[in-house]
Steps between C-alpha positions, in 0.01 A plus 500: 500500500388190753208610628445457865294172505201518773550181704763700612311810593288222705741316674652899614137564580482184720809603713387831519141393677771301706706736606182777578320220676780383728577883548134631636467193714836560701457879461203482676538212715812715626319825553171339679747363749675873534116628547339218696350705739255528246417154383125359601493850704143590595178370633417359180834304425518386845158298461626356139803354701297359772239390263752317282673265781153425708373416108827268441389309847122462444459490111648271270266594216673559204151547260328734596449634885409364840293648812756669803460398850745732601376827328110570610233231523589287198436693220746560209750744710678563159460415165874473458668148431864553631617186344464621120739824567892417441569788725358337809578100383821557482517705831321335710597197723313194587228690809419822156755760719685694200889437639615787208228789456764709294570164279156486459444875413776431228354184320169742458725758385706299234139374356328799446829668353492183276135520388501850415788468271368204353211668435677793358667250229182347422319839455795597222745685763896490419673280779659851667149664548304180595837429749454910607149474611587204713770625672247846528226317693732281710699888613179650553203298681698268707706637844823448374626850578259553817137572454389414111493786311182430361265430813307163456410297796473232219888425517509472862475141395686282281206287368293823359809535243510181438137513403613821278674338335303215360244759467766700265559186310134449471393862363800398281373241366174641447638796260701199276164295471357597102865529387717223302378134422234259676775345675626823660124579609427194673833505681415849611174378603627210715752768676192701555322231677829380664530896627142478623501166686838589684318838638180315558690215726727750644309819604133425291381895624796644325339409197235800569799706433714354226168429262403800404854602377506168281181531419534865419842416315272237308257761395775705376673224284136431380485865352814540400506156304660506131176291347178278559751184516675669848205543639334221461793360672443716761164391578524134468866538713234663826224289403637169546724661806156588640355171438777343641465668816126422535531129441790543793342663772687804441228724484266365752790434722630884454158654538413321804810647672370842433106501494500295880686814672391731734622754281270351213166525728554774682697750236521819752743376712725472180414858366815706403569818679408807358858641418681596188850400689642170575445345172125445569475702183827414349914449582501886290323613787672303764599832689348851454618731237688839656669724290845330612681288219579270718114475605383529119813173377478291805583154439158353427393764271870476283470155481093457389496816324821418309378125446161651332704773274732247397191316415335742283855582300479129465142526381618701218861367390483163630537159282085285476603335844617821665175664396303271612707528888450819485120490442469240754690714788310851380177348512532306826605800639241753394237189625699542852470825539154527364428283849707659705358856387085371485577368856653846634107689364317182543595296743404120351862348499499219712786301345918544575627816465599609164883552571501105501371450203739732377775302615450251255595767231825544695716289276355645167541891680854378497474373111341841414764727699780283326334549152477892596892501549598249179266661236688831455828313471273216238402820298846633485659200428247433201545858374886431490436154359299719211768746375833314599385135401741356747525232621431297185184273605724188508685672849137693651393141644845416663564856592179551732513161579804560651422902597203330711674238679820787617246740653316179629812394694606872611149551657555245660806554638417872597257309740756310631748769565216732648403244711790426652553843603193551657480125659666626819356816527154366520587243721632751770148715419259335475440348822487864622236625284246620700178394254639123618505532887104557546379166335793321393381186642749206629430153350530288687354659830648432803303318795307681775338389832140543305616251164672273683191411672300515164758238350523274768097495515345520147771466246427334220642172416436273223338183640456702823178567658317889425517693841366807455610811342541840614338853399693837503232769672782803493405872422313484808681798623415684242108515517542818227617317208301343315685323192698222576789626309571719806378372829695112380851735535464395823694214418814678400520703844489081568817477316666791550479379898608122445566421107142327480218634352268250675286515207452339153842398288633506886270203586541322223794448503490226757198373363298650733150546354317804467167649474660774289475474120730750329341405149319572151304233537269509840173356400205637562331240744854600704487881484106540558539268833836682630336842399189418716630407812871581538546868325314829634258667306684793420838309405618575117508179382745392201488187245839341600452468889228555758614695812362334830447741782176364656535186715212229493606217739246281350519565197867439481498172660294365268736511237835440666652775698607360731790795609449914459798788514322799552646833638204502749398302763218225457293442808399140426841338393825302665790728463767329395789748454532860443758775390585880572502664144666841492404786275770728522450873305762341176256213478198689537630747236566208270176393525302790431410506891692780585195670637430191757614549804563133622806409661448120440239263523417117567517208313295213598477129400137379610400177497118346497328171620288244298646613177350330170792260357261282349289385789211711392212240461171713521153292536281789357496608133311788446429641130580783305547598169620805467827656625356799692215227670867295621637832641167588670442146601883455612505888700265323788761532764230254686616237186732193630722459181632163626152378527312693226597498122374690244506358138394649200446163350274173655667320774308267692337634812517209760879514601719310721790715671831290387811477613816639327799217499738693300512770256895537326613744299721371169669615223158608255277315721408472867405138667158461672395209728179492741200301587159542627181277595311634158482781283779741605643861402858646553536835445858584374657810603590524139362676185256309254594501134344269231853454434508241811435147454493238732612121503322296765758175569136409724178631433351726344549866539451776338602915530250802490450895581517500894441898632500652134858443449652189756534113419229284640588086448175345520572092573311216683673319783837448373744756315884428361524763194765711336377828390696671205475842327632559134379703243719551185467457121424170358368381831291707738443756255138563621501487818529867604238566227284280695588732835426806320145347377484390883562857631224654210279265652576646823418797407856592650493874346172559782667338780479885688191529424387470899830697551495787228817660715699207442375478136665906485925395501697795344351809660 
């Protein structure tokens, strides 16, 4: 008998990776158009897509990341590099707008299908069951039949799969390493570091949550190793991958990024809540338990809880590699829900919740439900193979070869044929489901009377001159609230009255730049000034944006506001335009305002005089050393700020006032030109990071700490420099060490010390 030779079984393998591949991507490309209503829909979304194109037009860095004059005062608005994410490159045009936002929603889709059934054949899974739990997380986490079934905010965006799934192939990679030959090892080990660098360019603070799965997958593989040869493979595989990263950057770069964070100095304001429910304590938890069925299997809980039984069956009967999965997903999970659980009774958590890092397990939950459904019928058929002896071993390879490939293509095609029938049904929904209409979000906006004057005044162009930026005071209406979660819906009565939200993603869409940072990474320097004089005292304050709600004129001029929409009046400002808002009762009630009785309200576009765009050139340096001394210092509402600096560091004291020629904003870098009769300062409306460095084409110049966290230029009579920001691996990997050794030095974590109700955020 000719037995069935295996270049064969390769080449059918080969068409049959084909065949899935080509299937998911136009399955799903299809059904994200039938369901676009709910593509980028949310807040959150709507900032990545106005992030992405105001990134495309004023970043060209590639390595690494840039500063955002758009997004807040310069800081990093988002750690996210657009450019190294296929769903977005090949979306967007030449200005970053994505042209195809189901397109893009399908690339993410086809890759994370593809890594977790690659990583299902490279863990010792059959092609049907690695091809099964692909086709199992594509049907259930992305909105391809309305809602996802399993509710993660994480897949409201294409790149966050994408990262999956080099995260997949990396905990992959990291349960081979010990097994086979030296050769197979180090290629492992370059994929590891190949894995790692992609996430650290890409998204570097997504590494917080794939780590401790590979690392906990590496632990696993370390115990479960067959001798003292695999494991010493193990160890020399992370300890050259370690070393490699420290003579990189990688590790000083990565821990810069999230040691000089608001959230790193002042940890309350990034404190879980105390609740068992919403995956703060885990996805099996995601909704309370009732003695319904439906309550007890709801989506989340089938899904995880099936992922972590399939798990443990796999514990037991699995092949070495299996086993070593399966250790790797049980004991990541019982780590996750030890923190989840310790922060319910103890209240220490001040990290992401815990049903993110569970999302990383999502693609081996699948593995482990798959194995749960294949072992019986693996037992069975070994039992049969037992007493029958048939099929003679020369026909088992060619039989499941081919067995595997037949149920490969007919899951496949099931998807196909289910798809199409419920392609036009969801299209004809879906626009009508209600969860969408209160805060589905347009992109882009359309124009009002209030952004039309913003973009023909301070819109950012490269090469252009800065003119100002504008602060969002809304909530004002609302004097009850007190977290910025609810008094900010003001902006959607905004849009549910003229398609705007005159706010955030709305704003920067045009370019125009913002005081608002919607962001991760607000630095401390940046929170403890905004806390101090633009919040109230008894606002809840949280780590990814700072609610403004009280108004200092001067304070705000000094670093660039130069236009305000408020929903109250300001007494000491131009009006420039303003619009009636209605709250009618459906709005209200969509709200959570239902109670309110306010029949509409104003929207006004203020406008203030002698505005800091660079002009600043105080003449009087006075010292301090510590953050709360700044505050104190800076809180004199007697204190000129355009003629009095305060510097943490020694400037010299005898001053000439200079004047500002030009000051440009480019791509990475803005353009500075001014002069003076001696010693000069400029104070920058723009925030100070060691990560700046100047080139003076005259002179010398050189930056420092203005006002605990603004840019002072210090220069003698003549300055034509380019300042650039950059921090990244391999070059500027320090540099937001040095500003977290800056803001210790500060003292930052005492900057409420004069002002222990500021210094009191959550309660």
């Amino acid at each position: 008998m000719t037995r069935f030779p295996r270049p064969n079984a390769v080449a059918m393998e080969s068409l049959v990776w084909l065949f899935s591949i080509v299937t998911v991507f136009l399955t799903t490309r299809y059904l994200f158009q039938m369901n676009s209503s709910a593509i980028f829909w949310g807040w959150d979304p709507l900032h990545m897509l106005a992030f992405i194109g105001e990134r495309y037009r004023f970043s060209d860095i590639f390595f690494g990341l840039g500063n955002d004059p758009v997004i807040g005062l310069g800081n990093i608005a988002y750690d996210v590099n657009p450019r190294w994410f296929l769903s977005y490159a090949l979306t967007a045009d030449v200005s970053g707008n994505i042209q195809d936002g189901p397109l893009a929603f399908a690339i993410a889709a086809t890759e994370l299908f593809a890594a977790t059934a690659l990583s299902g054949r490279m863990i010792g899974f059959s092609l049907a069951p690695s091809f099964a739990a692909g086709w199992l997380i594509t049907l259930t986490v992305w909105q391809l039949f309305g809602l996802p079934y399993i509710v993660t905010i994480l897949f409201f965006y294409p790149h966050h799969a994408e990262l999956l799934s080099v995260a997949v192939l990396m905990a992959s990679f990291a349960l081979r390493v010990g097994v086979g030959f030296w050769v197979e090892n180090i290629a492992l080990t370059a994929g590891l570091f190949l894995c790692l660098s992609f996430i650290l360019f890409a998204h570097p603070t997504m590494l917080i949550l794939a780590l401790p799965v590979v690392g906990l997958f590496s632990a696993s593989a370390l115990l479960l190793a067959s001798g003292w040869r695999s494991r010493y493979k193990i160890v020399l595989c992370w300890a050259s991958l370690a070393l490699s990263c420290l003579i990189l950057g990688y590790i000083h770069y990565m821990v810069g990024l999230v040691t000089y964070t608001a959230a790193a100095q002042f940890p309350d304001i990034s404190k879980r809540v105390h609740t068992l429910y919403s995956g703060e304590v885990s996805l099996l938890l995601w909704t309370p338990l009732s003695a319904s069925w439906v309550n007890i299997f709801t989506p989340e809980r089938a899904y995880v809880g099936g992922g972590l039984i399939g798990n443990m069956i796999m514990l037991w009967l699995g092949s070495p590699l299996q086993r070593r999965l399966a250790l790797g997903v049980l004991g990541a999970e019982a780590v996750f829900l030890t923190i989840g659980v310790s922060n319910y009774f103890l209240d220490y958590w001040p990290g992401p919740p815990v049903w993110y890092f569970e999302t990383y397990l999502f693609p081996f939950f699948a593995l482990g439900i798959c194995f749960l459904a294949t072992s019986p019928i693996q037992l069975l058929a070994r039992r049969f193979l037992q007493i029958s002896g048939w099929p003679s071993p020369e026909l088992r390879f060619p039989l499941s070869s081919f067995a595997n490939a037949t149920i490969s293509i007919l899951l496949a095609v099931a998807v196909v044929v289910q798809g199409a029938r419920a392609g036009q049904a969801l299209k004809a929904g879906s626009p009508a489901t209600e969860i969408f209409s209160p805060i589905a979000s347009p992109f882009p906006q359309p124009e009002t009377s209030i952004t039309r004057i913003l973009k023909q005044e301070i819109k950012l162009v490269p090469g252009q001159r800065f003119r100002g930026r504008v602060a969002v005071f809304v909530g004002l209406i609302f004097p009850e609230e007190r977290e910025y979660h609810r008094y900010s819906l003001v902006h959607y009565f905004a849009q549910f009255a003229t398609g705007n939200l005159h706010d955030g993603p709305a704003l920067w869409q045009d370019d125009i730049p913002t005081l608002l940072e919607y962001n991760d990474l607000i630095s401390p320097p940046n929170f403890a000034f905004l806390r101090t004089f633009l919040t109230k005292p008894t606002d809840i304050i949280f780590r990814t944006a700072i609610g403004m709600r009280r108004m200092d004129e001067r304070i705000l001029k000094a670093i660039g506001v130069r236009f305000i929409i408020t929903d109250q009046p300001i007494a000491d400002a131009v009006l420039r335009a303003q619009i009636t808002i209605p709250t009618p009762p459906a709005a209200r009630e969509r709200l959570g305002f239902a109670h309110k009785r306010i029949e509409s309200f104003e929207l006004y576009l203020y406008e203030l005089a002698d505005v800091n765009i660079g002009q600043f050139s105080p003449t009087e340096v006075r010292q301090a050393s510590e953050a709360n001394q700044i505050l104190t210092a800076m809180s004199n509402h007697d204190l000129r700020l355009d003629q009095v600096v305060v510097a943490s560091e020694p400037v010299p004291n005898r001053l000439q006032k200079a004047e500002l020629i030009d000051f440009r904003v480019e791509p990475d870098a803005f353009i500075i030109r001014a002069r003076s009769e001696g010693h000069s300062v400029l104070l920058l409306p723009w925030e100070f990071s060691r990560c700046l460095k100047i080139t003076s084409r005259s002179g010398a110049a050189r930056l420092f700490r203005a006002d605990l966290f603004l840019t002072g230029v210090l220069f003698e009579r003549e300055l034509d420099a380019t300042i650039t920001f950059h921090t990244g691996p391999l070059i500027d990997s320090r540099c937001r060490l040095k500003d977290w050794y800056d803001s210790n030095q500060l003292k930052i974590r005492n900057a409420f010390d004069d002002r222990p109700a500021l210094g009191n955020m959550r309660e």
